[in-house]
GROMACS .gro file of C-alpha atoms in nm:
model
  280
    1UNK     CA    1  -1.352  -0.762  -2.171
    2UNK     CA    2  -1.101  -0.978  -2.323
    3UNK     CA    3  -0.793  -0.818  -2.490
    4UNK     CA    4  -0.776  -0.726  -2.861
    5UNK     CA    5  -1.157  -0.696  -2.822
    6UNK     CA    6  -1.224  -0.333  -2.779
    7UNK     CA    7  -0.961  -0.105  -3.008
    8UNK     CA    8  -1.013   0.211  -2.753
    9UNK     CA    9  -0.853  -0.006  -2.511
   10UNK     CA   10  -0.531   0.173  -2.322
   11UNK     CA   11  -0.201   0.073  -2.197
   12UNK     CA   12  -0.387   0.171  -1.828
   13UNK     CA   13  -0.714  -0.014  -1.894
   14UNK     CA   14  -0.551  -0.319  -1.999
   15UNK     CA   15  -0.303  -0.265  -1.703
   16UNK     CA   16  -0.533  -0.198  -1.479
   17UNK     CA   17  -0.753  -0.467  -1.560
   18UNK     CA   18  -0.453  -0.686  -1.468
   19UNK     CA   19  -0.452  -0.601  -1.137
   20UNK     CA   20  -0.812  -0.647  -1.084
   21UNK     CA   21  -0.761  -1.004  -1.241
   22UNK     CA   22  -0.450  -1.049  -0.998
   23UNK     CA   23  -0.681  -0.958  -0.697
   24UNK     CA   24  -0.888  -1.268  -0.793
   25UNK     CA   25  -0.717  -1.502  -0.977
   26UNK     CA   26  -1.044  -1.734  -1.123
   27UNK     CA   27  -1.011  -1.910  -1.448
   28UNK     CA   28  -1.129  -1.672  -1.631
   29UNK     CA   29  -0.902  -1.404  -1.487
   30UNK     CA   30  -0.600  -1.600  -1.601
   31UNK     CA   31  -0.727  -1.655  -1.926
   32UNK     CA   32  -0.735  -1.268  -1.962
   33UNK     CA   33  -0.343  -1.241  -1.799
   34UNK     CA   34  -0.268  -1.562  -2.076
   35UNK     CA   35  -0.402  -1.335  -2.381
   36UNK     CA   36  -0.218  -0.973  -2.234
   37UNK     CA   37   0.143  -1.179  -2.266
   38UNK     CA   38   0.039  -1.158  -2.640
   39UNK     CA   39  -0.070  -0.838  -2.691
   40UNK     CA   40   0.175  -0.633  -2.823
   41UNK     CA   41   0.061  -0.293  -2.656
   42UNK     CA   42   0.066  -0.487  -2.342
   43UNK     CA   43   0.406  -0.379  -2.145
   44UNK     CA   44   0.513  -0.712  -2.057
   45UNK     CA   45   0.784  -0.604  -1.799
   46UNK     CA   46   0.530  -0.444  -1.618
   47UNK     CA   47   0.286  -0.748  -1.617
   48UNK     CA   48   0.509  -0.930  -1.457
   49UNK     CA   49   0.638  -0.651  -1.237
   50UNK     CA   50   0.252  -0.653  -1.070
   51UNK     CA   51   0.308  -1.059  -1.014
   52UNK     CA   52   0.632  -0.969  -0.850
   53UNK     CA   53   0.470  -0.683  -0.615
   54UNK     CA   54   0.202  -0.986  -0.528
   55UNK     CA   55   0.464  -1.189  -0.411
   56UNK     CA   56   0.579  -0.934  -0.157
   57UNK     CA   57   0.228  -0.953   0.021
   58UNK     CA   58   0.178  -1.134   0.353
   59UNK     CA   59  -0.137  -1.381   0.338
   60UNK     CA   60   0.033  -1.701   0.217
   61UNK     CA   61  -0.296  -1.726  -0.046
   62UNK     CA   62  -0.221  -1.440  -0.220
   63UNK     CA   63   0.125  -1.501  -0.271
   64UNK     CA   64   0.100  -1.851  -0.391
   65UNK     CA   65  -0.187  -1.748  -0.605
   66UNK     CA   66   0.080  -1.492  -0.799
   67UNK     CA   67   0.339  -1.765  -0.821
   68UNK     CA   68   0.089  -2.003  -1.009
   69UNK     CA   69   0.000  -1.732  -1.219
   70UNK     CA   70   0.350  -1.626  -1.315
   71UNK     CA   71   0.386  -2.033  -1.350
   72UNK     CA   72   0.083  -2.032  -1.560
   73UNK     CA   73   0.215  -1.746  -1.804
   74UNK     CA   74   0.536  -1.921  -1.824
   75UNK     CA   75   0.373  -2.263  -1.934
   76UNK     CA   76   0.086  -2.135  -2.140
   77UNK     CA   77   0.137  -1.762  -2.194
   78UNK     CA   78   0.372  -1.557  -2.457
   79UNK     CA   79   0.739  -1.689  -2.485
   80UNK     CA   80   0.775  -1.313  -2.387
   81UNK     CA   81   0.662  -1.370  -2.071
   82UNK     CA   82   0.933  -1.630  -1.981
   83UNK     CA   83   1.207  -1.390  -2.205
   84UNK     CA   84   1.127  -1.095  -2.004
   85UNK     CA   85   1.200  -1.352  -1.625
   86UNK     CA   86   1.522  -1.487  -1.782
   87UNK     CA   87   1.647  -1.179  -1.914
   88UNK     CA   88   1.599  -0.918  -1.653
   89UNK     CA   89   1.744  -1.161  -1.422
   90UNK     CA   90   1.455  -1.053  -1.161
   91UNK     CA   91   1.388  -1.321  -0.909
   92UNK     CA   92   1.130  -1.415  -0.613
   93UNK     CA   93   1.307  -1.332  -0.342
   94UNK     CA   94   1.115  -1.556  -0.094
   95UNK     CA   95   1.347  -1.782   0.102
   96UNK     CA   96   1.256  -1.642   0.456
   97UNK     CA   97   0.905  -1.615   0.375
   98UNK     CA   98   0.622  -1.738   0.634
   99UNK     CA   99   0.316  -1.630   0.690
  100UNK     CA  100   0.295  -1.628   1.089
  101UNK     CA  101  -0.099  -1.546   1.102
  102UNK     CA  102  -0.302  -1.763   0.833
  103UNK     CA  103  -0.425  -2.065   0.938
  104UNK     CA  104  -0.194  -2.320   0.720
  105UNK     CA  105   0.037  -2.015   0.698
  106UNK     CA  106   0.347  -2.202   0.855
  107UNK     CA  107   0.289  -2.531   0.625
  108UNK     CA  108   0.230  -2.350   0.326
  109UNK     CA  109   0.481  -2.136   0.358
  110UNK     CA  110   0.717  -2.391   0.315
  111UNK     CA  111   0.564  -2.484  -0.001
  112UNK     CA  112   0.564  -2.143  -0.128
  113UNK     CA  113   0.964  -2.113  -0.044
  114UNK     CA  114   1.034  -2.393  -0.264
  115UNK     CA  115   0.801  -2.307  -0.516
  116UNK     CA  116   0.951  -1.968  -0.597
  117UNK     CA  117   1.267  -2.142  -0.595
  118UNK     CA  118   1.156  -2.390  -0.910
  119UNK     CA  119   0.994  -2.076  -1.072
  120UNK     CA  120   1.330  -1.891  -1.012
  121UNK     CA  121   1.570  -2.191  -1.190
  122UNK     CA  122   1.247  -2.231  -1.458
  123UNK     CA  123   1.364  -1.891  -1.590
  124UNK     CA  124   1.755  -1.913  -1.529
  125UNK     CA  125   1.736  -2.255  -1.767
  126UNK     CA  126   1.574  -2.031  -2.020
  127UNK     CA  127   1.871  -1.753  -1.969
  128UNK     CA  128   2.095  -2.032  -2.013
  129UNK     CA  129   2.016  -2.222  -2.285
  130UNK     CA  130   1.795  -1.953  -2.475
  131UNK     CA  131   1.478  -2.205  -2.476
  132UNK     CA  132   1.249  -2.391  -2.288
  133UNK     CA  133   1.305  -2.761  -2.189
  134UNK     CA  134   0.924  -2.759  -2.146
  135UNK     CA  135   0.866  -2.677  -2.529
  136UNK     CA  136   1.085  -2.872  -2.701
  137UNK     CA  137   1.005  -3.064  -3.009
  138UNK     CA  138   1.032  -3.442  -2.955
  139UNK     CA  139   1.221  -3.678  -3.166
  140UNK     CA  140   1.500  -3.596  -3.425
  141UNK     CA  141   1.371  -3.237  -3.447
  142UNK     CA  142   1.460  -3.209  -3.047
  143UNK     CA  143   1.742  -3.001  -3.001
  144UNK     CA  144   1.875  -3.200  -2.771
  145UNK     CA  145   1.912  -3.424  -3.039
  146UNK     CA  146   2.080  -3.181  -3.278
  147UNK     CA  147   2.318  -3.109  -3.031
  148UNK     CA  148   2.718  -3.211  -3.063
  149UNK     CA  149   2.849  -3.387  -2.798
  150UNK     CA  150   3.001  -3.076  -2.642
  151UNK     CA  151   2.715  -2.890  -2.593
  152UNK     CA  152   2.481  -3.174  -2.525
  153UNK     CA  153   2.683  -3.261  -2.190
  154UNK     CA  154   2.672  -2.906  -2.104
  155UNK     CA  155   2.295  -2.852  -2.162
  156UNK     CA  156   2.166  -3.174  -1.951
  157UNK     CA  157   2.305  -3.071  -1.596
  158UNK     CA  158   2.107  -2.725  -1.630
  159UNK     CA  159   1.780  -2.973  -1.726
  160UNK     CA  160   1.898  -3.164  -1.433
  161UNK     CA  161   1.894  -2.886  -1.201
  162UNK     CA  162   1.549  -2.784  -1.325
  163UNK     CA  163   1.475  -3.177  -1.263
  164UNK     CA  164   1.616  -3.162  -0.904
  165UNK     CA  165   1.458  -2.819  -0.798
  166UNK     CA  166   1.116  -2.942  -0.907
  167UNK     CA  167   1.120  -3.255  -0.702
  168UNK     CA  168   1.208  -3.054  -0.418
  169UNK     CA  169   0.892  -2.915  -0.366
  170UNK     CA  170   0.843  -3.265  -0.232
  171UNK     CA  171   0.487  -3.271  -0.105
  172UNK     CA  172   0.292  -3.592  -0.024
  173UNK     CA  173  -0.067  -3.651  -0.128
  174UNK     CA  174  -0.201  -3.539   0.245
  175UNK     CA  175  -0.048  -3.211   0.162
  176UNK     CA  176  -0.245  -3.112  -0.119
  177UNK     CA  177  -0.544  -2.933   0.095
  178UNK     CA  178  -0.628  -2.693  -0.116
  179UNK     CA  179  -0.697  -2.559  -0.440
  180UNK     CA  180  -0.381  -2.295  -0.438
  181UNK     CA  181  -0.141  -2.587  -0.350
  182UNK     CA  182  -0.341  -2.817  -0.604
  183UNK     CA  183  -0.297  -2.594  -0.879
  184UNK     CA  184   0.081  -2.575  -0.856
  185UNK     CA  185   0.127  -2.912  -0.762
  186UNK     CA  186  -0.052  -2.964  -1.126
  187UNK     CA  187   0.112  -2.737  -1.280
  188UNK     CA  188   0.475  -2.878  -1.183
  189UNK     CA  189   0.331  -3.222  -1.294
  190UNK     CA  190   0.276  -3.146  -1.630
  191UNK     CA  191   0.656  -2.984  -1.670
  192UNK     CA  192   0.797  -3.290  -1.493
  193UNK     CA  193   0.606  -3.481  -1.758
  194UNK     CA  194   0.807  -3.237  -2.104
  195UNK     CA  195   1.151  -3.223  -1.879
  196UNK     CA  196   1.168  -3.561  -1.826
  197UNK     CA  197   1.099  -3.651  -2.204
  198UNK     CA  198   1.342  -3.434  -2.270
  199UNK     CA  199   1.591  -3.556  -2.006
  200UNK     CA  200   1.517  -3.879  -2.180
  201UNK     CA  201   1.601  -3.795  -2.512
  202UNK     CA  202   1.894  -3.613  -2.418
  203UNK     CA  203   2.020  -3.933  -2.244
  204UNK     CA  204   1.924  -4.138  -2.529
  205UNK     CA  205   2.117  -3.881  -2.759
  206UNK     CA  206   2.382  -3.972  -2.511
  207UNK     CA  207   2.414  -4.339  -2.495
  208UNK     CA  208   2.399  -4.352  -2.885
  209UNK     CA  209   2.712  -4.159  -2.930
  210UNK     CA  210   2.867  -4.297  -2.613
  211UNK     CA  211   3.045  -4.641  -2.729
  212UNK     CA  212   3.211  -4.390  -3.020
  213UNK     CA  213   3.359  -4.160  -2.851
  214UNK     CA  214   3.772  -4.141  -2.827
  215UNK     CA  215   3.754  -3.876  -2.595
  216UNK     CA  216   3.818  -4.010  -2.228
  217UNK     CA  217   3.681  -3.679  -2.056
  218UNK     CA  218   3.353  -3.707  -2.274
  219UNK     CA  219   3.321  -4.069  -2.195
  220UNK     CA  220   3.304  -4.020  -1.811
  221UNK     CA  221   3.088  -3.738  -1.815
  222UNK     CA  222   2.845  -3.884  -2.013
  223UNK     CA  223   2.877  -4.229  -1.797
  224UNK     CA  224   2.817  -3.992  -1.482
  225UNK     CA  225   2.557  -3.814  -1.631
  226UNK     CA  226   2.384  -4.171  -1.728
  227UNK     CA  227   2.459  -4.233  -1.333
  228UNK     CA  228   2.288  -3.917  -1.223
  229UNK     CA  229   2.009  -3.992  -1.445
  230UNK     CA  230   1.954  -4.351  -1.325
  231UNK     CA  231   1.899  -4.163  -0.961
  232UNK     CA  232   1.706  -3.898  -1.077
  233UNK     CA  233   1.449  -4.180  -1.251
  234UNK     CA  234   1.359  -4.343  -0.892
  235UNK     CA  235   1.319  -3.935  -0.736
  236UNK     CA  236   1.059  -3.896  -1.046
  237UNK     CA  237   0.877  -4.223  -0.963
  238UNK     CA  238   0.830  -4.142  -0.615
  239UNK     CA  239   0.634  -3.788  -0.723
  240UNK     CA  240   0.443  -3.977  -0.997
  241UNK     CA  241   0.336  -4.175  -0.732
  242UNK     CA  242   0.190  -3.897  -0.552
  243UNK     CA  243   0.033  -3.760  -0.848
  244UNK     CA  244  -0.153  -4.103  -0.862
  245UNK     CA  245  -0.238  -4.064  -0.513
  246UNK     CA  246  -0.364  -3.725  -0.579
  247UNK     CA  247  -0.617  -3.841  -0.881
  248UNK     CA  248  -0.458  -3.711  -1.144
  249UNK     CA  249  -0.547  -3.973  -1.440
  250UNK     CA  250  -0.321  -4.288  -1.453
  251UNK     CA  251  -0.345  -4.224  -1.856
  252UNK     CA  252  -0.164  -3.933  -1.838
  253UNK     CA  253   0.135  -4.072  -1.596
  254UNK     CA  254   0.402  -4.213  -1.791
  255UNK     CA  255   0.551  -4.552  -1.736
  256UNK     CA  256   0.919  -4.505  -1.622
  257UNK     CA  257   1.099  -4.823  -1.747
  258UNK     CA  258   1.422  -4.892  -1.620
  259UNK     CA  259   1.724  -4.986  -1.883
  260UNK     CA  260   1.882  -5.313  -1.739
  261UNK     CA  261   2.187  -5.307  -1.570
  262UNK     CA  262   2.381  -5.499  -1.816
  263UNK     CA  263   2.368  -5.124  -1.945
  264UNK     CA  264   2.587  -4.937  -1.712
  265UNK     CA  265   2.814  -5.268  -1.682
  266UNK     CA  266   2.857  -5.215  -2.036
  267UNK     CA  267   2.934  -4.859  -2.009
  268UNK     CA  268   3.196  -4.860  -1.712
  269UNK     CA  269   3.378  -5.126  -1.921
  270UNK     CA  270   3.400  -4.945  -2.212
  271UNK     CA  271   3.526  -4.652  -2.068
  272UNK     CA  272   3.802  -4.872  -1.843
  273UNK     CA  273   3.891  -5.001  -2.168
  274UNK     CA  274   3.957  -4.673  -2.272
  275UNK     CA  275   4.170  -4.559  -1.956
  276UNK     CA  276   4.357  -4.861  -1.985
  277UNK     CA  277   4.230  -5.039  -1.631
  278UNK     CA  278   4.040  -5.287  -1.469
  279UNK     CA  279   3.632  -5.188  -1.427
  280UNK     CA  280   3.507  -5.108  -1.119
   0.00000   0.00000   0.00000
């Protein structure tokens, strides 16, 4: 029964028929965990608290099955979900996980240790900047794009970190063996997608105020920033390459075109200009 259906439903029924869902974890199931984040008699902090006690289990499947769920909740569920991660400041706590018996166990332990670790800087982005790079709204409503200079430079290096945790999962397309893995390998490809929009109108956002600024510790943040990002853009191609590999559709891979050079030429002179040297 699907929440909100049945108004005799209780706090325990609906709790309970969590943890049945969590024992399972078909499509269905996490449709029903997607609908409890917006129930309001659903206790939220004890939702999650189940996917947490999942995590603690010792057959590599059921553990990465609760991480894609709490993954799942985060992307698609109640902002309430994501909240109640960021502000309880309750973490997965898996870096010396590996499951020793499974067959896979060793390999996808690995996976599952740098999975948490994404899911883990997923929610302290949110704690940080009190919203979801995933969810933004694009163009001049982002609020990257309402952002002062200030603020801006201070809000892209937690996006980066997001960035640089996510690529670290850092599987090939010979990895993905199985529908657990699969799922979270899709799942991270469709926020690399949002952050890296974002990333790219923050950088935009950037550059457009850059030549204007008077400021000479502004101007070489933002000109390492636009370094960092010019890295990070070759890190992203090599994991849209594997979602190629993988079969994910080529329409929904973005095309990642480089800004010339004559870019960051311009850039560095400008801000030797500024400091009163030679570029370079």
């Amino acid at each position: 029964m699907m929440p909100g259906t049945h108004s005799g439903q209780t706090l325990n029924d609906r709790l309970n028929a969590a943890r049945y869902a969590l024992a399972g974890q078909g499509l269905a199931r996490v449709v029903y965990l997607l609908q409890c984040t917006d129930e309001q008699n659903v206790s939220i902090p004890q939702l999650a608290n189940l996917l947490i006690e999942r995590t603690q289990q010792s057959s590599w499947i059921v553990v990465f099955k609760a991480l894609v769920t709490v993954h799942h909740l985060m992307c698609y569920g109640s902002e309430r979900f994501t909240q109640y991660l960021a502000s309880s400041n309750c973490n997965f706590q898996l870096n010396n996980y590996l499951d020793k018996a499974a067959p896979k166990g060793y390999d996808m332990s690995i996976f599952i240790r740098r999975y948490a670790r994404y899911i883990n800087t997923k929610a302290l982005s949110y704690r940080t900047v009190a919203f979801d790079f995933t969810k933004v709204k694009r163009g001049d409503e982002s609020q990257l794009r309402q952002m002062g200079m200030e603020k801006l430079l201070k809000t892209i290096p937690v996006l980066q970190t997001q960035i640089d945790t996510l690529l670290e999962f850092d599987c090939n397309a010979n990895d993905l063996t199985n529908g657990v893995i699969n799922a979270a390998f899709f799942l991270l490809f469709k926020d690399l997608i949002r952050l890296f929009a974002c990333y790219n109108e923050g950088i935009i956002t950037c550059l457009e105020k850059y030549f204007e600024l008077t400021n000479k510790k502004l101007a070489r943040e933002t000109l390492d920033i636009y370094k960092k990002f010019l890295t990070r853009m070759n890190k992203v191609g090599e994991f849209l390459k594997v979602a190629e590999m993988a079969g994910i559709d080529r329409g929904e891979i973005p095309d990642l075109t480089k800004a010339p050079s004559s870019l960051l030429e311009a850039m560095e002179q400008h801000l030797a200009a500024m400091e009163g040297r030679k570029p370079g």
